[in-house]
């Protein structure tokens, strides 16, 4: 089936009891059993919930993996991935990831005896040099957030494979509509479902898709044993969001391409970062592994003072953290999403104090351009 057909139907057979076309919200904590050890496959809702299972099957199909697992947030999903590892294990990670992932690795997981090395994963030789006998995972985002650095999924998968490590890709920015890392060799894909998958900024959730049998089995155990599960209503909201993922992503992207082109001609901006711009250093590589550029753009207004002047001037773009919803958002990574990353780490990856990030929504393009034009006119 094609992507849109799968998005609407995969894992979502009509309800066997009533024929309801839409998967019901099974708002229950437990299930009646017919006798000792006799039940319909459902015992307790941390372990199994039909609404959650529908979401898990759906995302597994879209990401072309064998198993999907849903969690209460993107961070809960990433935490569960780190629980695949043990004290003494080593992870190589992108030096320009979502700030919360860096915070989790450094301030929650490292004290348990795991070690992390952060490298520019767009340089394969740096990744290769960072391997140790204890390296069990390579964890990347591509394009990264918000510097838009592109890493080679096929080559990183091959390298991780040859060293007996798992390649995990945070695919939140691209979604499976534009990029399917498992098809290129990755073992695990993780999402903040809060973002494009849900797409309507009305819940927080996470998803892992696995294509590695041993990891799948352990993750399923951890999902139940550690218990970072989502509620059924939130799963239903993501399922509902995914039905329109393809049309939303097309519109996010066509708006973003036009806005990036317009920003790149703006005289007062120092840099515009968007993988679809002709001068973007990772553009050709990105095009070889993804079918679109997405809806995220970053640009540099030069200083924190200028940023502070521009940010409150937008009316259609709301000043807020998060991304991937139908509405356009504007944010300042250095003080918002990436405040937990030390300044010298931020500057290494071009995450300067003047950098502004926008999540381009699906409103009318003219309104978005007018809004940005007005905001930037103060520069
Ligand atoms: C938001 C985000 C996360 C964290 O997800 P939550 O749902 O907020 O816990 C992880 N990775 C990326 C790329 C994100 O944008």
Short mmCIF file of C-alpha atoms and ligand atoms in Angstrom, two decimals:
data_model
loop_
_atom_site.label_atom_id
_atom_site.label_comp_id
_atom_site.label_asym_id
_atom_site.label_seq_id
_atom_site.Cartn_x
_atom_site.Cartn_y
_atom_site.Cartn_z
CA UNK A 1 0.00 0.00 0.00
CA UNK A 2 1.04 3.59 -0.46
CA UNK A 3 1.99 5.79 2.46
CA UNK A 4 -1.31 7.65 2.80
CA UNK A 5 -3.33 4.44 2.61
CA UNK A 6 -1.20 2.86 5.32
CA UNK A 7 -1.39 6.04 7.42
CA UNK A 8 -5.18 5.78 7.41
CA UNK A 9 -5.64 2.00 7.60
CA UNK A 10 -2.60 0.14 8.97
CA UNK A 11 -3.32 -1.45 12.35
CA UNK A 12 -6.84 -0.01 12.34
CA UNK A 13 -9.36 -2.69 11.43
CA UNK A 14 -12.98 -1.78 12.23
CA UNK A 15 -13.82 -2.58 15.86
CA UNK A 16 -14.84 -6.28 16.02
CA UNK A 17 -17.68 -5.68 18.51
CA UNK A 18 -19.52 -2.77 16.89
CA UNK A 19 -17.93 -2.20 13.49
CA UNK A 20 -16.85 1.30 14.55
CA UNK A 21 -14.71 2.61 11.70
CA UNK A 22 -12.47 4.58 14.04
CA UNK A 23 -10.45 2.69 16.67
CA UNK A 24 -12.25 3.28 20.01
CA UNK A 25 -10.53 4.81 23.02
CA UNK A 26 -10.30 1.83 25.38
CA UNK A 27 -10.35 3.89 28.56
CA UNK A 28 -9.90 1.00 30.97
CA UNK A 29 -7.20 -0.09 33.39
CA UNK A 30 -8.07 -3.79 33.45
CA UNK A 31 -9.98 -6.54 31.61
CA UNK A 32 -12.28 -9.23 33.00
CA UNK A 33 -10.88 -12.75 32.81
CA UNK A 34 -13.02 -15.82 32.07
CA UNK A 35 -11.15 -18.05 34.50
CA UNK A 36 -7.67 -18.60 35.85
CA UNK A 37 -5.28 -17.93 32.96
CA UNK A 38 -8.24 -17.57 30.53
CA UNK A 39 -8.59 -14.14 28.92
CA UNK A 40 -8.80 -12.44 25.53
CA UNK A 41 -5.13 -11.46 25.43
CA UNK A 42 -5.69 -8.40 27.59
CA UNK A 43 -4.89 -8.49 31.32
CA UNK A 44 -3.85 -5.04 32.51
CA UNK A 45 -3.59 -1.76 30.60
CA UNK A 46 0.08 -1.03 31.30
CA UNK A 47 0.78 -4.30 29.48
CA UNK A 48 -1.83 -4.16 26.68
CA UNK A 49 -4.32 -1.58 25.46
CA UNK A 50 -6.11 -1.95 22.09
CA UNK A 51 -5.91 1.77 21.24
CA UNK A 52 -2.19 1.78 21.97
CA UNK A 53 -1.67 -1.41 19.96
CA UNK A 54 -3.41 0.18 16.95
CA UNK A 55 -1.01 3.14 17.13
CA UNK A 56 2.02 0.88 17.56
CA UNK A 57 1.09 -1.25 14.55
CA UNK A 58 0.39 1.83 12.46
CA UNK A 59 3.72 3.55 13.12
CA UNK A 60 5.64 0.27 12.65
CA UNK A 61 4.15 -0.05 9.16
CA UNK A 62 4.89 3.58 8.25
CA UNK A 63 8.52 3.34 9.42
CA UNK A 64 8.93 -0.10 7.76
CA UNK A 65 10.00 -1.75 11.02
CA UNK A 66 8.86 -4.99 12.61
CA UNK A 67 7.62 -3.60 15.95
CA UNK A 68 6.22 -0.34 17.27
CA UNK A 69 6.09 0.72 20.92
CA UNK A 70 4.31 3.80 22.26
CA UNK A 71 5.38 5.84 25.32
CA UNK A 72 4.14 8.71 27.43
CA UNK A 73 6.55 11.21 25.81
CA UNK A 74 9.43 11.34 23.37
CA UNK A 75 11.77 11.48 26.37
CA UNK A 76 10.14 8.38 27.89
CA UNK A 77 10.78 6.57 24.59
CA UNK A 78 14.44 7.68 24.53
CA UNK A 79 14.84 6.77 28.22
CA UNK A 80 13.57 3.28 27.43
CA UNK A 81 16.11 3.01 24.59
CA UNK A 82 18.90 3.85 27.06
CA UNK A 83 17.59 1.04 29.28
CA UNK A 84 18.71 -1.39 26.55
CA UNK A 85 22.24 -0.52 27.71
CA UNK A 86 24.06 -1.24 30.95
CA UNK A 87 26.79 0.19 33.11
CA UNK A 88 30.10 0.28 31.20
CA UNK A 89 28.45 0.62 27.78
CA UNK A 90 29.39 3.51 25.48
CA UNK A 91 27.22 5.54 23.12
CA UNK A 92 28.29 7.78 20.24
CA UNK A 93 25.78 10.59 19.78
CA UNK A 94 25.29 13.62 17.51
CA UNK A 95 26.82 16.73 19.08
CA UNK A 96 23.79 18.74 18.01
CA UNK A 97 20.69 16.92 19.19
CA UNK A 98 17.50 17.93 20.91
CA UNK A 99 18.59 19.55 24.19
CA UNK A 100 16.43 17.25 26.30
CA UNK A 101 18.19 14.19 24.88
CA UNK A 102 21.58 15.65 25.81
CA UNK A 103 20.27 16.44 29.31
CA UNK A 104 18.93 12.89 29.70
CA UNK A 105 22.23 11.32 28.61
CA UNK A 106 24.43 13.58 30.73
CA UNK A 107 22.41 14.13 33.89
CA UNK A 108 20.28 11.02 34.20
CA UNK A 109 21.99 8.15 32.40
CA UNK A 110 25.71 8.95 32.74
CA UNK A 111 25.55 8.72 36.57
CA UNK A 112 24.47 5.07 36.11
CA UNK A 113 27.88 4.34 34.57
CA UNK A 114 27.19 4.73 30.84
CA UNK A 115 29.56 6.83 28.75
CA UNK A 116 28.68 9.19 25.89
CA UNK A 117 30.87 10.75 23.21
CA UNK A 118 29.40 13.60 21.17
CA UNK A 119 30.71 14.01 17.66
CA UNK A 120 29.69 15.71 14.44
CA UNK A 121 28.06 12.62 12.95
CA UNK A 122 28.13 14.20 9.48
CA UNK A 123 31.90 13.30 9.51
CA UNK A 124 32.13 9.52 9.24
CA UNK A 125 35.78 9.42 10.22
CA UNK A 126 34.98 11.19 13.50
CA UNK A 127 32.30 8.61 14.22
CA UNK A 128 34.62 5.75 13.31
CA UNK A 129 37.40 7.16 15.53
CA UNK A 130 35.00 7.43 18.47
CA UNK A 131 34.25 3.69 18.52
CA UNK A 132 35.50 1.67 21.48
CA UNK A 133 35.09 -2.04 22.20
CA UNK A 134 32.32 -1.01 24.62
CA UNK A 135 30.35 1.06 22.04
CA UNK A 136 26.85 -0.39 21.86
CA UNK A 137 24.88 2.38 20.16
CA UNK A 138 25.12 5.29 17.74
CA UNK A 139 22.33 7.79 18.38
CA UNK A 140 21.68 10.49 15.79
CA UNK A 141 19.27 13.02 14.40
CA UNK A 142 19.38 14.05 10.75
CA UNK A 143 18.89 16.86 9.95
CA UNK A 144 19.85 17.98 13.45
CA UNK A 145 17.86 20.33 15.60
CA UNK A 146 18.22 23.27 14.94
CA UNK A 147 21.51 23.50 12.99
CA UNK A 148 20.19 21.25 10.19
CA UNK A 149 23.39 19.21 9.88
CA UNK A 150 22.84 16.11 7.71
CA UNK A 151 24.40 12.72 8.50
CA UNK A 152 24.73 9.76 6.14
CA UNK A 153 22.18 7.19 7.29
CA UNK A 154 23.35 4.36 5.01
CA UNK A 155 27.02 4.71 5.92
CA UNK A 156 26.34 5.12 9.64
CA UNK A 157 24.12 2.03 9.60
CA UNK A 158 26.86 0.04 7.86
CA UNK A 159 29.49 1.28 10.31
CA UNK A 160 27.34 0.56 13.39
CA UNK A 161 26.51 -2.86 11.99
CA UNK A 162 30.17 -3.74 11.36
CA UNK A 163 30.99 -2.82 14.98
CA UNK A 164 28.08 -4.72 16.50
CA UNK A 165 26.34 -1.52 17.65
CA UNK A 166 22.75 -0.40 17.13
CA UNK A 167 22.01 2.70 15.05
CA UNK A 168 19.14 4.70 16.59
CA UNK A 169 17.69 7.62 14.64
CA UNK A 170 15.46 10.30 16.15
CA UNK A 171 13.23 10.87 13.11
CA UNK A 172 10.96 13.50 14.70
CA UNK A 173 11.84 16.28 12.22
CA UNK A 174 11.38 14.29 9.01
CA UNK A 175 8.64 11.79 9.93
CA UNK A 176 8.36 8.53 7.97
CA UNK A 177 6.61 10.50 5.22
CA UNK A 178 9.95 12.04 4.18
CA UNK A 179 12.58 9.70 5.65
CA UNK A 180 12.57 6.04 6.69
CA UNK A 181 15.90 5.26 8.38
CA UNK A 182 15.08 1.55 8.86
CA UNK A 183 14.91 1.11 5.08
CA UNK A 184 18.47 2.50 4.97
CA UNK A 185 19.77 0.11 7.64
CA UNK A 186 18.99 1.73 11.02
CA UNK A 187 17.96 -0.62 13.82
CA UNK A 188 15.75 1.71 15.86
CA UNK A 189 13.76 4.84 15.08
CA UNK A 190 12.39 7.08 17.82
CA UNK A 191 9.86 9.92 17.64
CA UNK A 192 8.49 12.62 19.78
CA UNK A 193 4.91 11.89 18.68
CA UNK A 194 4.11 15.27 20.26
CA UNK A 195 5.38 16.89 17.06
CA UNK A 196 4.43 16.04 13.46
CA UNK A 197 2.90 12.60 14.09
CA UNK A 198 0.20 14.12 16.28
CA UNK A 199 0.50 17.42 14.45
CA UNK A 200 -2.09 19.40 16.40
CA UNK A 201 -0.17 20.43 19.55
CA UNK A 202 -2.69 18.77 21.84
CA UNK A 203 -0.79 15.93 23.54
CA UNK A 204 2.68 14.68 24.51
CA UNK A 205 3.83 11.22 23.44
CA UNK A 206 6.63 9.11 22.02
CA UNK A 207 7.11 6.10 19.76
CA UNK A 208 9.92 3.63 19.08
CA UNK A 209 9.99 1.50 15.94
CA UNK A 210 12.41 -1.41 15.96
CA UNK A 211 13.76 -3.63 13.22
CA UNK A 212 15.98 -5.70 15.49
CA UNK A 213 14.40 -8.79 17.03
CA UNK A 214 16.46 -8.81 20.24
CA UNK A 215 15.95 -5.07 20.83
CA UNK A 216 12.20 -5.41 20.16
CA UNK A 217 11.80 -8.15 22.72
CA UNK A 218 13.71 -6.25 25.38
CA UNK A 219 11.90 -2.97 24.61
CA UNK A 220 8.53 -4.69 24.96
CA UNK A 221 9.65 -6.04 28.33
CA UNK A 222 10.90 -2.59 29.40
CA UNK A 223 7.73 -0.83 28.26
CA UNK A 224 5.76 -2.96 30.69
CA UNK A 225 8.38 -3.38 33.43
CA UNK A 226 9.51 0.26 33.60
CA UNK A 227 6.01 1.42 32.64
CA UNK A 228 6.45 4.71 30.74
CA UNK A 229 3.25 4.05 28.76
CA UNK A 230 0.86 6.59 27.20
CA UNK A 231 -2.84 6.82 27.98
CA UNK A 232 -5.34 5.55 25.39
CA UNK A 233 -6.79 9.00 24.62
CA UNK A 234 -3.32 10.32 23.73
CA UNK A 235 -2.73 7.27 21.51
CA UNK A 236 -6.03 7.98 19.79
CA UNK A 237 -5.05 11.61 19.19
CA UNK A 238 -1.81 10.50 17.51
CA UNK A 239 -3.68 7.95 15.38
CA UNK A 240 -6.08 10.68 14.35
CA UNK A 241 -3.19 13.02 13.56
CA UNK A 242 -1.35 10.43 11.46
CA UNK A 243 -4.33 10.03 9.11
CA UNK A 244 -3.48 13.46 7.67
CA UNK A 245 0.31 13.22 8.01
CA UNK A 246 0.94 13.12 4.27
CA UNK A 247 -1.19 16.15 3.39
CA UNK A 248 0.11 18.10 6.37
CA UNK A 249 3.77 17.37 5.58
CA UNK A 250 3.31 18.42 1.95
CA UNK A 251 1.87 21.74 3.07
CA UNK A 252 4.43 22.28 5.88
CA UNK A 253 7.10 21.73 3.30
CA UNK A 254 5.75 23.88 0.48
CA UNK A 255 5.29 26.76 2.94
CA UNK A 256 8.77 26.18 4.40
CA UNK A 257 10.47 26.09 1.01
CA UNK A 258 8.94 29.42 0.05
CA UNK A 259 9.78 30.99 3.42
CA UNK A 260 13.38 29.68 3.37
CA UNK A 261 13.88 31.12 -0.12
CA UNK A 262 12.45 34.46 1.02
CA UNK A 263 14.58 34.52 4.21
CA UNK A 264 17.75 33.67 2.26
CA UNK A 265 17.26 36.89 0.26
CA UNK A 266 16.68 39.01 3.37
CA UNK A 267 19.50 41.55 3.68
CA UNK A 268 19.62 41.62 7.49
CA UNK A 269 20.04 37.90 8.18
CA UNK A 270 23.44 36.30 8.67
CA UNK A 271 22.57 32.67 7.96
CA UNK A 272 19.48 30.73 6.92
CA UNK A 273 19.55 27.00 7.67
CA UNK A 274 17.22 24.77 5.67
CA UNK A 275 18.26 21.53 3.96
CA UNK A 276 16.34 22.51 0.82
CA UNK A 277 18.35 25.67 0.12
CA UNK A 278 20.79 25.33 -2.81
CA UNK A 279 23.78 26.38 -0.66
CA UNK A 280 23.02 24.00 2.21
CA UNK A 281 26.13 21.79 2.60
CA UNK A 282 24.12 18.64 3.32
CA UNK A 283 21.53 19.09 0.60
CA UNK A 284 22.69 16.40 -1.86
CA UNK A 285 23.17 13.85 0.90
CA UNK A 286 19.79 14.71 2.37
CA UNK A 287 18.16 14.25 -1.04
CA UNK A 288 19.77 10.81 -1.34
CA UNK A 289 18.07 9.59 1.84
CA UNK A 290 14.89 11.63 2.23
CA UNK A 291 12.10 12.66 -0.12
CA UNK A 292 11.51 16.13 1.36
CA UNK A 293 13.08 18.88 3.42
CA UNK A 294 10.46 19.29 6.13
CA UNK A 295 9.05 22.34 7.84
CA UNK A 296 11.83 23.48 10.19
CA UNK A 297 14.00 26.53 9.43
CA UNK A 298 16.59 28.37 11.53
CA UNK A 299 18.07 31.80 10.84
CA UNK A 300 20.52 34.06 12.60
CA UNK A 301 19.59 37.65 13.38
CA UNK A 302 23.06 38.37 14.81
CA UNK A 303 22.62 38.72 18.55
CA UNK A 304 20.44 37.85 21.50
CA UNK A 305 19.26 41.49 21.69
CA UNK A 306 18.09 41.45 18.09
CA UNK A 307 16.41 38.11 18.69
CA UNK A 308 14.63 39.52 21.71
CA UNK A 309 13.41 42.43 19.60
CA UNK A 310 12.15 40.26 16.71
CA UNK A 311 10.48 37.44 18.63
CA UNK A 312 7.55 39.28 20.23
CA UNK A 313 6.64 41.03 16.95
CA UNK A 314 5.08 38.05 15.18
CA UNK A 315 1.32 37.53 15.39
CA UNK A 316 0.70 34.41 13.33
CA UNK A 317 3.88 32.68 14.54
CA UNK A 318 3.41 32.06 18.27
CA UNK A 319 6.43 32.33 20.54
CA UNK A 320 6.55 28.82 21.98
CA UNK A 321 8.67 25.71 22.34
CA UNK A 322 7.76 22.58 20.38
CA UNK A 323 7.25 22.11 16.64
CA UNK A 324 5.37 20.12 14.06
CA UNK A 325 1.83 21.34 14.73
CA UNK A 326 -0.51 22.86 12.18
CA UNK A 327 0.16 26.30 13.66
CA UNK A 328 3.42 28.14 13.06
CA UNK A 329 5.75 28.59 16.04
CA UNK A 330 8.85 30.71 16.58
CA UNK A 331 11.46 30.10 19.26
CA UNK A 332 14.92 30.95 20.49
CA UNK A 333 16.88 27.69 20.94
CA UNK A 334 19.72 29.11 23.09
CA UNK A 335 17.33 30.13 25.87
CA UNK A 336 14.44 27.72 25.21
CA UNK A 337 14.83 24.18 23.78
CA UNK A 338 18.63 24.07 24.15
CA UNK A 339 19.07 26.02 27.40
CA UNK A 340 20.37 22.83 29.06
CA UNK A 341 23.27 22.57 26.57
CA UNK A 342 26.37 24.49 27.76
CA UNK A 343 27.21 27.58 25.66
CA UNK A 344 30.56 26.24 24.41
CA UNK A 345 28.84 23.02 23.22
CA UNK A 346 26.14 25.14 21.54
CA UNK A 347 28.62 27.36 19.73
CA UNK A 348 30.58 24.39 18.41
CA UNK A 349 27.56 23.43 16.34
CA UNK A 350 26.60 26.91 15.21
CA UNK A 351 23.81 27.25 17.74
CA UNK A 352 24.53 30.92 18.29
CA UNK A 353 22.68 33.31 20.59
CA UNK A 354 21.14 35.06 17.56
CA UNK A 355 19.65 31.87 16.11
CA UNK A 356 15.87 31.83 15.74
CA UNK A 357 14.01 28.64 14.88
CA UNK A 358 10.66 28.48 13.18
CA UNK A 359 8.29 25.57 12.80
CA UNK A 360 6.36 26.46 9.68
CA UNK A 361 2.69 25.56 10.01
CA UNK A 362 0.07 24.99 7.37
CA UNK A 363 -1.56 28.44 7.40
CA UNK A 364 -1.75 30.59 4.26
CA UNK A 365 1.73 31.34 2.97
CA UNK A 366 1.03 35.03 2.38
CA UNK A 367 0.04 35.54 6.00
CA UNK A 368 3.21 33.79 7.21
CA UNK A 369 5.46 35.86 4.93
CA UNK A 370 3.76 39.12 5.95
CA UNK A 371 4.13 38.20 9.61
CA UNK A 372 7.86 37.50 9.29
CA UNK A 373 8.40 40.59 7.14
CA UNK A 374 6.82 42.75 9.83
CA UNK A 375 8.81 41.08 12.65
CA UNK A 376 12.15 41.36 10.81
CA UNK A 377 11.57 44.98 9.80
CA UNK A 378 12.89 46.00 13.23
CA UNK A 379 16.40 44.76 12.33
C1 LIG B 1 10.49 17.26 21.32
C2 LIG B 1 11.58 16.37 20.91
C3 LIG B 1 11.96 15.29 21.73
C4 LIG B 1 11.33 15.04 23.09
O1 LIG B 1 10.01 14.65 22.97
P1 LIG B 1 8.86 14.95 24.07
O2 LIG B 1 7.64 14.39 23.44
O3 LIG B 1 8.83 16.43 24.27
O4 LIG B 1 9.26 14.24 25.33
C5 LIG B 1 12.96 14.46 21.27
N1 LIG B 1 13.57 14.67 20.07
C6 LIG B 1 13.24 15.70 19.28
C7 LIG B 1 13.94 15.89 17.97
C8 LIG B 1 12.24 16.59 19.67
O5 LIG B 1 11.92 17.61 18.87
#
